[in-house]
């Protein structure tokens, strides 16, 4: 059975871009006789708020989406599960602690004649990768805050060549080194977006991942993690981003037009669905 999902973060109000993504995911599931899941991605403890989560359910119900409430879960309830998978990587020497501050990384990059770059910008320059086990342990025992980064060179060597299939773009080769040693566990919470979504999708049996094209490069990271954990390869559909009349994509930080505002203004949800291309 085909299973899709919509996984919003309760760090702000949903906007039209979210509406499009949610409707797109449910439309794919319905077209294939599958199921649609809702997941709350609330690991950002500094920004996620209960009132935003309540708003998600209200907005999606008003929009006409249907999901099984018994299958809804919050990532904040799954931290022990994420930690188990981190431990697997630790046992294989595939992650290492990173004690760098953002300022230290910026200074290192500024002083490097040729800082490594990927599609999303400058990559981590590998400062803490060079630390000896003794130096790492000394810093940990001293209580230095640290994130956990994947040792991408070792991971890529272990997985061998990988690829993924996008329904619009076809088969795409994974380029692990273009991702660098990304963070799998943040300093404030022992997980990250990349780690959590990879585990959640696999254990929820999501086999068609629909999301915006801005996350296409993240799929390279996720395929590496899937291979390391022995997860099956899902199918992908990276849809175009919804933009405003100026061609700018909707975003929470820009206070884009929200579904709550549309609801309160008396907007007809069926007319909004038609406007977004879902009659």
PDB file of C-alpha atoms in Angstrom:
ATOM      1  CA  UNK A   1       0.000   0.000   0.000  1.00  0.00           C
ATOM      2  CA  UNK A   2       1.233   3.475  -0.867  1.00  0.00           C
ATOM      3  CA  UNK A   3       1.650   5.677   2.210  1.00  0.00           C
ATOM      4  CA  UNK A   4       2.328   9.409   2.109  1.00  0.00           C
ATOM      5  CA  UNK A   5       2.588  11.959   4.902  1.00  0.00           C
ATOM      6  CA  UNK A   6       2.460  15.636   5.768  1.00  0.00           C
ATOM      7  CA  UNK A   7       4.808  16.598   8.587  1.00  0.00           C
ATOM      8  CA  UNK A   8       4.470  20.229   9.691  1.00  0.00           C
ATOM      9  CA  UNK A   9       6.414  21.870  12.498  1.00  0.00           C
ATOM     10  CA  UNK A  10       4.346  23.748  15.129  1.00  0.00           C
ATOM     11  CA  UNK A  11       6.745  26.693  15.103  1.00  0.00           C
ATOM     12  CA  UNK A  12       4.294  29.075  13.469  1.00  0.00           C
ATOM     13  CA  UNK A  13       1.026  29.293  11.596  1.00  0.00           C
ATOM     14  CA  UNK A  14       0.440  27.287   8.417  1.00  0.00           C
ATOM     15  CA  UNK A  15       0.430  29.259   5.173  1.00  0.00           C
ATOM     16  CA  UNK A  16      -0.621  28.570   1.587  1.00  0.00           C
ATOM     17  CA  UNK A  17       2.611  26.702   0.853  1.00  0.00           C
ATOM     18  CA  UNK A  18       1.805  24.257   3.632  1.00  0.00           C
ATOM     19  CA  UNK A  19      -1.727  23.872   2.301  1.00  0.00           C
ATOM     20  CA  UNK A  20      -0.379  22.969  -1.131  1.00  0.00           C
ATOM     21  CA  UNK A  21       2.068  20.389   0.306  1.00  0.00           C
ATOM     22  CA  UNK A  22      -0.589  18.767   2.474  1.00  0.00           C
ATOM     23  CA  UNK A  23      -3.142  18.582  -0.343  1.00  0.00           C
ATOM     24  CA  UNK A  24      -0.485  17.287  -2.735  1.00  0.00           C
ATOM     25  CA  UNK A  25       0.475  14.456  -0.369  1.00  0.00           C
ATOM     26  CA  UNK A  26      -3.133  13.436   0.245  1.00  0.00           C
ATOM     27  CA  UNK A  27      -3.945  13.604  -3.478  1.00  0.00           C
ATOM     28  CA  UNK A  28      -1.081  11.223  -4.245  1.00  0.00           C
ATOM     29  CA  UNK A  29      -2.300   8.776  -1.625  1.00  0.00           C
ATOM     30  CA  UNK A  30      -5.898   8.888  -2.868  1.00  0.00           C
ATOM     31  CA  UNK A  31      -4.867   8.485  -6.504  1.00  0.00           C
ATOM     32  CA  UNK A  32      -2.982   5.302  -5.607  1.00  0.00           C
ATOM     33  CA  UNK A  33      -5.563   3.937  -3.185  1.00  0.00           C
ATOM     34  CA  UNK A  34      -3.181   4.454  -0.285  1.00  0.00           C
ATOM     35  CA  UNK A  35      -3.182   6.191   3.063  1.00  0.00           C
ATOM     36  CA  UNK A  36      -2.205   9.655   4.251  1.00  0.00           C
ATOM     37  CA  UNK A  37      -0.480  10.243   7.603  1.00  0.00           C
ATOM     38  CA  UNK A  38      -0.013  13.355   9.708  1.00  0.00           C
ATOM     39  CA  UNK A  39       3.129  13.798  11.828  1.00  0.00           C
ATOM     40  CA  UNK A  40       4.041  16.686  14.128  1.00  0.00           C
ATOM     41  CA  UNK A  41       7.721  17.607  13.870  1.00  0.00           C
ATOM     42  CA  UNK A  42       8.248  19.418  17.169  1.00  0.00           C
ATOM     43  CA  UNK A  43      11.906  18.821  18.039  1.00  0.00           C
ATOM     44  CA  UNK A  44      12.725  22.541  17.854  1.00  0.00           C
ATOM     45  CA  UNK A  45      12.092  23.137  21.543  1.00  0.00           C
ATOM     46  CA  UNK A  46      12.845  26.848  21.325  1.00  0.00           C
ATOM     47  CA  UNK A  47      10.227  27.643  18.676  1.00  0.00           C
ATOM     48  CA  UNK A  48       7.463  25.002  18.811  1.00  0.00           C
ATOM     49  CA  UNK A  49       4.374  25.938  20.813  1.00  0.00           C
ATOM     50  CA  UNK A  50       1.144  24.074  21.744  1.00  0.00           C
ATOM     51  CA  UNK A  51      -1.073  26.766  20.239  1.00  0.00           C
ATOM     52  CA  UNK A  52       0.613  26.319  16.868  1.00  0.00           C
ATOM     53  CA  UNK A  53       0.009  22.562  17.037  1.00  0.00           C
ATOM     54  CA  UNK A  54      -3.670  23.159  17.780  1.00  0.00           C
ATOM     55  CA  UNK A  55      -3.756  25.503  14.814  1.00  0.00           C
ATOM     56  CA  UNK A  56      -2.363  22.810  12.517  1.00  0.00           C
ATOM     57  CA  UNK A  57      -5.239  20.455  13.277  1.00  0.00           C
ATOM     58  CA  UNK A  58      -7.814  23.249  12.900  1.00  0.00           C
ATOM     59  CA  UNK A  59      -6.392  24.494   9.608  1.00  0.00           C
ATOM     60  CA  UNK A  60      -6.058  21.060   8.003  1.00  0.00           C
ATOM     61  CA  UNK A  61      -9.557  20.002   9.069  1.00  0.00           C
ATOM     62  CA  UNK A  62     -10.970  23.252   7.658  1.00  0.00           C
ATOM     63  CA  UNK A  63      -9.071  22.616   4.428  1.00  0.00           C
ATOM     64  CA  UNK A  64     -10.841  19.249   4.126  1.00  0.00           C
ATOM     65  CA  UNK A  65      -7.959  16.880   4.798  1.00  0.00           C
ATOM     66  CA  UNK A  66      -8.596  13.555   6.495  1.00  0.00           C
ATOM     67  CA  UNK A  67      -6.176  11.468   8.546  1.00  0.00           C
ATOM     68  CA  UNK A  68      -6.261   8.737  11.165  1.00  0.00           C
ATOM     69  CA  UNK A  69      -5.886  10.497  14.542  1.00  0.00           C
ATOM     70  CA  UNK A  70      -4.666   7.258  16.130  1.00  0.00           C
ATOM     71  CA  UNK A  71      -1.602   7.295  13.860  1.00  0.00           C
ATOM     72  CA  UNK A  72      -0.591  10.905  14.573  1.00  0.00           C
ATOM     73  CA  UNK A  73       2.568  11.184  16.660  1.00  0.00           C
ATOM     74  CA  UNK A  74       4.966  13.869  17.848  1.00  0.00           C
ATOM     75  CA  UNK A  75       8.693  13.643  17.361  1.00  0.00           C
ATOM     76  CA  UNK A  76       9.236  14.934  20.896  1.00  0.00           C
ATOM     77  CA  UNK A  77       7.763  11.636  22.143  1.00  0.00           C
ATOM     78  CA  UNK A  78      10.287   9.596  20.135  1.00  0.00           C
ATOM     79  CA  UNK A  79      13.631  10.863  21.459  1.00  0.00           C
ATOM     80  CA  UNK A  80      14.560   7.489  22.971  1.00  0.00           C
ATOM     81  CA  UNK A  81      13.992   5.866  19.576  1.00  0.00           C
ATOM     82  CA  UNK A  82      16.269   8.352  17.824  1.00  0.00           C
ATOM     83  CA  UNK A  83      18.924   7.785  20.472  1.00  0.00           C
ATOM     84  CA  UNK A  84      18.917   4.048  19.751  1.00  0.00           C
ATOM     85  CA  UNK A  85      19.781   4.688  16.107  1.00  0.00           C
ATOM     86  CA  UNK A  86      22.438   7.228  17.057  1.00  0.00           C
ATOM     87  CA  UNK A  87      23.993   4.518  19.204  1.00  0.00           C
ATOM     88  CA  UNK A  88      24.178   2.214  16.172  1.00  0.00           C
ATOM     89  CA  UNK A  89      26.159   4.852  14.291  1.00  0.00           C
ATOM     90  CA  UNK A  90      28.353   5.451  17.317  1.00  0.00           C
ATOM     91  CA  UNK A  91      29.180   1.757  17.566  1.00  0.00           C
ATOM     92  CA  UNK A  92      30.281   1.810  13.926  1.00  0.00           C
ATOM     93  CA  UNK A  93      32.431   4.931  14.490  1.00  0.00           C
ATOM     94  CA  UNK A  94      30.328   6.882  11.990  1.00  0.00           C
ATOM     95  CA  UNK A  95      29.629   9.964  14.139  1.00  0.00           C
ATOM     96  CA  UNK A  96      31.856  12.274  16.126  1.00  0.00           C
ATOM     97  CA  UNK A  97      31.281  15.088  18.655  1.00  0.00           C
ATOM     98  CA  UNK A  98      31.564  18.656  17.385  1.00  0.00           C
ATOM     99  CA  UNK A  99      32.286  21.331  19.998  1.00  0.00           C
ATOM    100  CA  UNK A 100      32.432  24.243  17.541  1.00  0.00           C
ATOM    101  CA  UNK A 101      30.361  27.348  18.010  1.00  0.00           C
ATOM    102  CA  UNK A 102      28.777  28.993  15.007  1.00  0.00           C
ATOM    103  CA  UNK A 103      31.294  31.828  15.309  1.00  0.00           C
ATOM    104  CA  UNK A 104      34.241  29.423  15.281  1.00  0.00           C
ATOM    105  CA  UNK A 105      32.957  27.732  12.152  1.00  0.00           C
ATOM    106  CA  UNK A 106      32.435  31.083  10.420  1.00  0.00           C
ATOM    107  CA  UNK A 107      35.970  32.184  11.311  1.00  0.00           C
ATOM    108  CA  UNK A 108      37.457  28.922  10.045  1.00  0.00           C
ATOM    109  CA  UNK A 109      35.572  29.214   6.772  1.00  0.00           C
ATOM    110  CA  UNK A 110      36.594  32.867   6.366  1.00  0.00           C
ATOM    111  CA  UNK A 111      40.263  31.968   6.834  1.00  0.00           C
ATOM    112  CA  UNK A 112      40.175  28.976   4.513  1.00  0.00           C
ATOM    113  CA  UNK A 113      41.374  29.730   0.964  1.00  0.00           C
ATOM    114  CA  UNK A 114      38.941  27.207  -0.510  1.00  0.00           C
ATOM    115  CA  UNK A 115      36.101  26.423   1.867  1.00  0.00           C
ATOM    116  CA  UNK A 116      34.104  23.355   0.781  1.00  0.00           C
ATOM    117  CA  UNK A 117      30.688  24.145  -0.663  1.00  0.00           C
ATOM    118  CA  UNK A 118      27.556  22.139  -1.429  1.00  0.00           C
ATOM    119  CA  UNK A 119      24.226  23.118  -3.052  1.00  0.00           C
ATOM    120  CA  UNK A 120      23.032  24.544   0.279  1.00  0.00           C
ATOM    121  CA  UNK A 121      26.132  26.645   0.934  1.00  0.00           C
ATOM    122  CA  UNK A 122      29.384  26.265   2.847  1.00  0.00           C
ATOM    123  CA  UNK A 123      29.998  22.822   4.343  1.00  0.00           C
ATOM    124  CA  UNK A 124      31.376  22.161   7.809  1.00  0.00           C
ATOM    125  CA  UNK A 125      35.175  22.480   7.494  1.00  0.00           C
ATOM    126  CA  UNK A 126      35.919  19.445   9.693  1.00  0.00           C
ATOM    127  CA  UNK A 127      37.523  21.205  12.655  1.00  0.00           C
ATOM    128  CA  UNK A 128      36.522  18.618  15.271  1.00  0.00           C
ATOM    129  CA  UNK A 129      36.996  15.677  12.932  1.00  0.00           C
ATOM    130  CA  UNK A 130      40.734  16.051  13.521  1.00  0.00           C
ATOM    131  CA  UNK A 131      40.516  15.743  17.326  1.00  0.00           C
ATOM    132  CA  UNK A 132      41.998  12.625  18.902  1.00  0.00           C
ATOM    133  CA  UNK A 133      39.776  10.335  21.006  1.00  0.00           C
ATOM    134  CA  UNK A 134      41.563  11.621  24.096  1.00  0.00           C
ATOM    135  CA  UNK A 135      40.887  15.260  23.194  1.00  0.00           C
ATOM    136  CA  UNK A 136      37.229  14.517  22.555  1.00  0.00           C
ATOM    137  CA  UNK A 137      36.817  12.694  25.841  1.00  0.00           C
ATOM    138  CA  UNK A 138      38.551  15.489  27.729  1.00  0.00           C
ATOM    139  CA  UNK A 139      36.158  18.071  26.323  1.00  0.00           C
ATOM    140  CA  UNK A 140      33.125  15.893  27.058  1.00  0.00           C
ATOM    141  CA  UNK A 141      34.226  15.320  30.647  1.00  0.00           C
ATOM    142  CA  UNK A 142      34.747  19.061  31.011  1.00  0.00           C
ATOM    143  CA  UNK A 143      31.079  19.523  30.126  1.00  0.00           C
ATOM    144  CA  UNK A 144      31.613  21.213  26.759  1.00  0.00           C
ATOM    145  CA  UNK A 145      28.326  21.339  24.812  1.00  0.00           C
ATOM    146  CA  UNK A 146      28.571  19.395  21.582  1.00  0.00           C
ATOM    147  CA  UNK A 147      26.607  18.265  18.580  1.00  0.00           C
ATOM    148  CA  UNK A 148      27.096  14.924  16.821  1.00  0.00           C
ATOM    149  CA  UNK A 149      28.105  14.953  13.171  1.00  0.00           C
ATOM    150  CA  UNK A 150      28.159  12.113  10.685  1.00  0.00           C
ATOM    151  CA  UNK A 151      31.583  11.142   9.339  1.00  0.00           C
ATOM    152  CA  UNK A 152      30.377  11.286   5.755  1.00  0.00           C
ATOM    153  CA  UNK A 153      33.555   9.920   4.167  1.00  0.00           C
ATOM    154  CA  UNK A 154      33.334   6.733   6.224  1.00  0.00           C
ATOM    155  CA  UNK A 155      29.573   6.489   5.713  1.00  0.00           C
ATOM    156  CA  UNK A 156      29.872   6.800   1.927  1.00  0.00           C
ATOM    157  CA  UNK A 157      32.600   4.185   1.834  1.00  0.00           C
ATOM    158  CA  UNK A 158      30.416   1.807   3.827  1.00  0.00           C
ATOM    159  CA  UNK A 159      27.230   2.278   1.782  1.00  0.00           C
ATOM    160  CA  UNK A 160      28.828   2.354  -1.653  1.00  0.00           C
ATOM    161  CA  UNK A 161      27.065   4.098  -4.571  1.00  0.00           C
ATOM    162  CA  UNK A 162      23.463   5.092  -3.883  1.00  0.00           C
ATOM    163  CA  UNK A 163      20.645   6.718  -5.815  1.00  0.00           C
ATOM    164  CA  UNK A 164      16.966   7.580  -5.471  1.00  0.00           C
ATOM    165  CA  UNK A 165      14.028   7.914  -7.834  1.00  0.00           C
ATOM    166  CA  UNK A 166      12.031  11.111  -8.138  1.00  0.00           C
ATOM    167  CA  UNK A 167       8.753  10.844 -10.032  1.00  0.00           C
ATOM    168  CA  UNK A 168       9.500  13.993 -12.029  1.00  0.00           C
ATOM    169  CA  UNK A 169      13.290  13.892 -12.344  1.00  0.00           C
ATOM    170  CA  UNK A 170      13.912  10.158 -12.630  1.00  0.00           C
ATOM    171  CA  UNK A 171      16.863   8.309 -11.069  1.00  0.00           C
ATOM    172  CA  UNK A 172      19.340  10.605  -9.278  1.00  0.00           C
ATOM    173  CA  UNK A 173      22.794   9.582  -8.043  1.00  0.00           C
ATOM    174  CA  UNK A 174      23.491  10.362  -4.387  1.00  0.00           C
ATOM    175  CA  UNK A 175      26.470  12.669  -3.780  1.00  0.00           C
ATOM    176  CA  UNK A 176      27.372  12.195  -0.097  1.00  0.00           C
ATOM    177  CA  UNK A 177      30.350  14.564  -0.123  1.00  0.00           C
ATOM    178  CA  UNK A 178      28.089  17.394  -1.320  1.00  0.00           C
ATOM    179  CA  UNK A 179      26.352  17.198   2.059  1.00  0.00           C
ATOM    180  CA  UNK A 180      29.435  17.253   4.265  1.00  0.00           C
ATOM    181  CA  UNK A 181      29.465  16.105   7.875  1.00  0.00           C
ATOM    182  CA  UNK A 182      25.948  17.275   8.701  1.00  0.00           C
ATOM    183  CA  UNK A 183      24.647  17.388  12.280  1.00  0.00           C
ATOM    184  CA  UNK A 184      22.618  14.349  13.348  1.00  0.00           C
ATOM    185  CA  UNK A 185      22.181  15.412  16.972  1.00  0.00           C
ATOM    186  CA  UNK A 186      22.039  19.057  17.996  1.00  0.00           C
ATOM    187  CA  UNK A 187      23.561  20.551  21.130  1.00  0.00           C
ATOM    188  CA  UNK A 188      20.175  21.254  22.697  1.00  0.00           C
ATOM    189  CA  UNK A 189      18.445  17.992  21.761  1.00  0.00           C
ATOM    190  CA  UNK A 190      19.854  14.615  20.789  1.00  0.00           C
ATOM    191  CA  UNK A 191      18.410  14.444  17.289  1.00  0.00           C
ATOM    192  CA  UNK A 192      18.018  16.562  14.153  1.00  0.00           C
ATOM    193  CA  UNK A 193      15.678  16.997  11.221  1.00  0.00           C
ATOM    194  CA  UNK A 194      17.685  14.615   9.035  1.00  0.00           C
ATOM    195  CA  UNK A 195      17.889  11.833  11.616  1.00  0.00           C
ATOM    196  CA  UNK A 196      14.294  12.092  12.819  1.00  0.00           C
ATOM    197  CA  UNK A 197      12.527  12.193   9.466  1.00  0.00           C
ATOM    198  CA  UNK A 198      14.550   9.290   8.087  1.00  0.00           C
ATOM    199  CA  UNK A 199      13.659   7.093  11.047  1.00  0.00           C
ATOM    200  CA  UNK A 200      10.037   8.265  11.235  1.00  0.00           C
ATOM    201  CA  UNK A 201       9.315   7.659   7.557  1.00  0.00           C
ATOM    202  CA  UNK A 202      10.833   4.182   7.617  1.00  0.00           C
ATOM    203  CA  UNK A 203       9.122   3.015  10.813  1.00  0.00           C
ATOM    204  CA  UNK A 204       5.785   4.516   9.696  1.00  0.00           C
ATOM    205  CA  UNK A 205       6.141   2.639   6.375  1.00  0.00           C
ATOM    206  CA  UNK A 206       5.965   5.851   4.348  1.00  0.00           C
ATOM    207  CA  UNK A 207       7.009   4.684   0.898  1.00  0.00           C
ATOM    208  CA  UNK A 208       6.146   7.772  -1.163  1.00  0.00           C
ATOM    209  CA  UNK A 209       7.720  10.919   0.272  1.00  0.00           C
ATOM    210  CA  UNK A 210       6.208  14.065  -1.202  1.00  0.00           C
ATOM    211  CA  UNK A 211       7.746  17.416  -0.303  1.00  0.00           C
ATOM    212  CA  UNK A 212       8.934  20.685  -1.800  1.00  0.00           C
ATOM    213  CA  UNK A 213      11.758  20.833  -4.298  1.00  0.00           C
ATOM    214  CA  UNK A 214      13.765  22.899  -1.803  1.00  0.00           C
ATOM    215  CA  UNK A 215      14.374  19.639   0.091  1.00  0.00           C
ATOM    216  CA  UNK A 216      15.685  17.738  -2.915  1.00  0.00           C
ATOM    217  CA  UNK A 217      19.288  17.941  -1.716  1.00  0.00           C
ATOM    218  CA  UNK A 218      18.313  16.719   1.770  1.00  0.00           C
ATOM    219  CA  UNK A 219      17.331  13.444   0.117  1.00  0.00           C
ATOM    220  CA  UNK A 220      21.014  12.711  -0.493  1.00  0.00           C
ATOM    221  CA  UNK A 221      21.569  12.716   3.288  1.00  0.00           C
ATOM    222  CA  UNK A 222      18.479  10.641   3.932  1.00  0.00           C
ATOM    223  CA  UNK A 223      19.454   7.964   1.437  1.00  0.00           C
ATOM    224  CA  UNK A 224      22.825   7.578   3.167  1.00  0.00           C
ATOM    225  CA  UNK A 225      21.091   7.151   6.533  1.00  0.00           C
ATOM    226  CA  UNK A 226      18.553   4.726   5.071  1.00  0.00           C
ATOM    227  CA  UNK A 227      21.373   2.564   3.739  1.00  0.00           C
ATOM    228  CA  UNK A 228      23.270   2.665   7.040  1.00  0.00           C
ATOM    229  CA  UNK A 229      20.168   1.625   9.002  1.00  0.00           C
ATOM    230  CA  UNK A 230      19.035  -0.988   6.487  1.00  0.00           C
ATOM    231  CA  UNK A 231      15.799   0.850   5.688  1.00  0.00           C
ATOM    232  CA  UNK A 232      14.016   0.265   2.360  1.00  0.00           C
ATOM    233  CA  UNK A 233      14.335   2.929  -0.324  1.00  0.00           C
ATOM    234  CA  UNK A 234      11.122   4.953  -0.678  1.00  0.00           C
ATOM    235  CA  UNK A 235       9.937   6.755  -3.784  1.00  0.00           C
ATOM    236  CA  UNK A 236      10.077  10.550  -3.906  1.00  0.00           C
ATOM    237  CA  UNK A 237       8.080  13.340  -5.485  1.00  0.00           C
ATOM    238  CA  UNK A 238       9.636  16.782  -4.976  1.00  0.00           C
ATOM    239  CA  UNK A 239       6.924  19.174  -6.074  1.00  0.00           C
ATOM    240  CA  UNK A 240       7.420  22.825  -7.158  1.00  0.00           C
ATOM    241  CA  UNK A 241       7.129  25.445  -4.431  1.00  0.00           C
ATOM    242  CA  UNK A 242       4.092  27.656  -4.232  1.00  0.00           C
ATOM    243  CA  UNK A 243       5.012  31.324  -4.657  1.00  0.00           C
ATOM    244  CA  UNK A 244       3.294  34.686  -4.317  1.00  0.00           C
ATOM    245  CA  UNK A 245       2.583  37.157  -7.126  1.00  0.00           C
ATOM    246  CA  UNK A 246       6.218  38.335  -6.932  1.00  0.00           C
ATOM    247  CA  UNK A 247       7.616  34.832  -7.347  1.00  0.00           C
ATOM    248  CA  UNK A 248       8.683  34.645  -3.693  1.00  0.00           C
ATOM    249  CA  UNK A 249       7.964  31.389  -1.893  1.00  0.00           C
ATOM    250  CA  UNK A 250       5.781  31.453   1.188  1.00  0.00           C
ATOM    251  CA  UNK A 251       7.632  31.171   4.513  1.00  0.00           C
ATOM    252  CA  UNK A 252       6.766  31.504   8.202  1.00  0.00           C
ATOM    253  CA  UNK A 253       9.501  34.042   8.817  1.00  0.00           C
ATOM    254  CA  UNK A 254       7.991  36.353   6.203  1.00  0.00           C
ATOM    255  CA  UNK A 255       4.592  36.307   7.920  1.00  0.00           C
ATOM    256  CA  UNK A 256       3.063  34.938   4.749  1.00  0.00           C
ATOM    257  CA  UNK A 257      -0.687  34.771   4.345  1.00  0.00           C
ATOM    258  CA  UNK A 258      -1.870  32.175   6.849  1.00  0.00           C
ATOM    259  CA  UNK A 259      -4.685  29.648   6.698  1.00  0.00           C
ATOM    260  CA  UNK A 260      -5.963  31.004  10.010  1.00  0.00           C
ATOM    261  CA  UNK A 261      -6.366  34.466   8.481  1.00  0.00           C
ATOM    262  CA  UNK A 262      -8.174  32.988   5.489  1.00  0.00           C
ATOM    263  CA  UNK A 263     -10.471  30.976   7.755  1.00  0.00           C
ATOM    264  CA  UNK A 264     -11.318  34.003   9.880  1.00  0.00           C
ATOM    265  CA  UNK A 265     -11.942  36.074   6.757  1.00  0.00           C
ATOM    266  CA  UNK A 266     -14.616  33.589   5.665  1.00  0.00           C
ATOM    267  CA  UNK A 267     -12.717  32.053   2.747  1.00  0.00           C
ATOM    268  CA  UNK A 268     -14.488  29.075   1.188  1.00  0.00           C
ATOM    269  CA  UNK A 269     -12.112  26.101   1.649  1.00  0.00           C
ATOM    270  CA  UNK A 270     -13.364  24.399  -1.518  1.00  0.00           C
ATOM    271  CA  UNK A 271     -12.553  27.555  -3.490  1.00  0.00           C
ATOM    272  CA  UNK A 272      -9.104  27.645  -1.896  1.00  0.00           C
ATOM    273  CA  UNK A 273      -8.480  24.009  -2.827  1.00  0.00           C
ATOM    274  CA  UNK A 274      -9.472  24.778  -6.411  1.00  0.00           C
ATOM    275  CA  UNK A 275      -7.175  27.819  -6.397  1.00  0.00           C
ATOM    276  CA  UNK A 276      -4.299  25.542  -5.380  1.00  0.00           C
ATOM    277  CA  UNK A 277      -5.149  23.048  -8.126  1.00  0.00           C
ATOM    278  CA  UNK A 278      -7.069  20.444  -6.098  1.00  0.00           C
ATOM    279  CA  UNK A 279     -10.722  20.408  -7.100  1.00  0.00           C
TER     280      UNK A 279
END
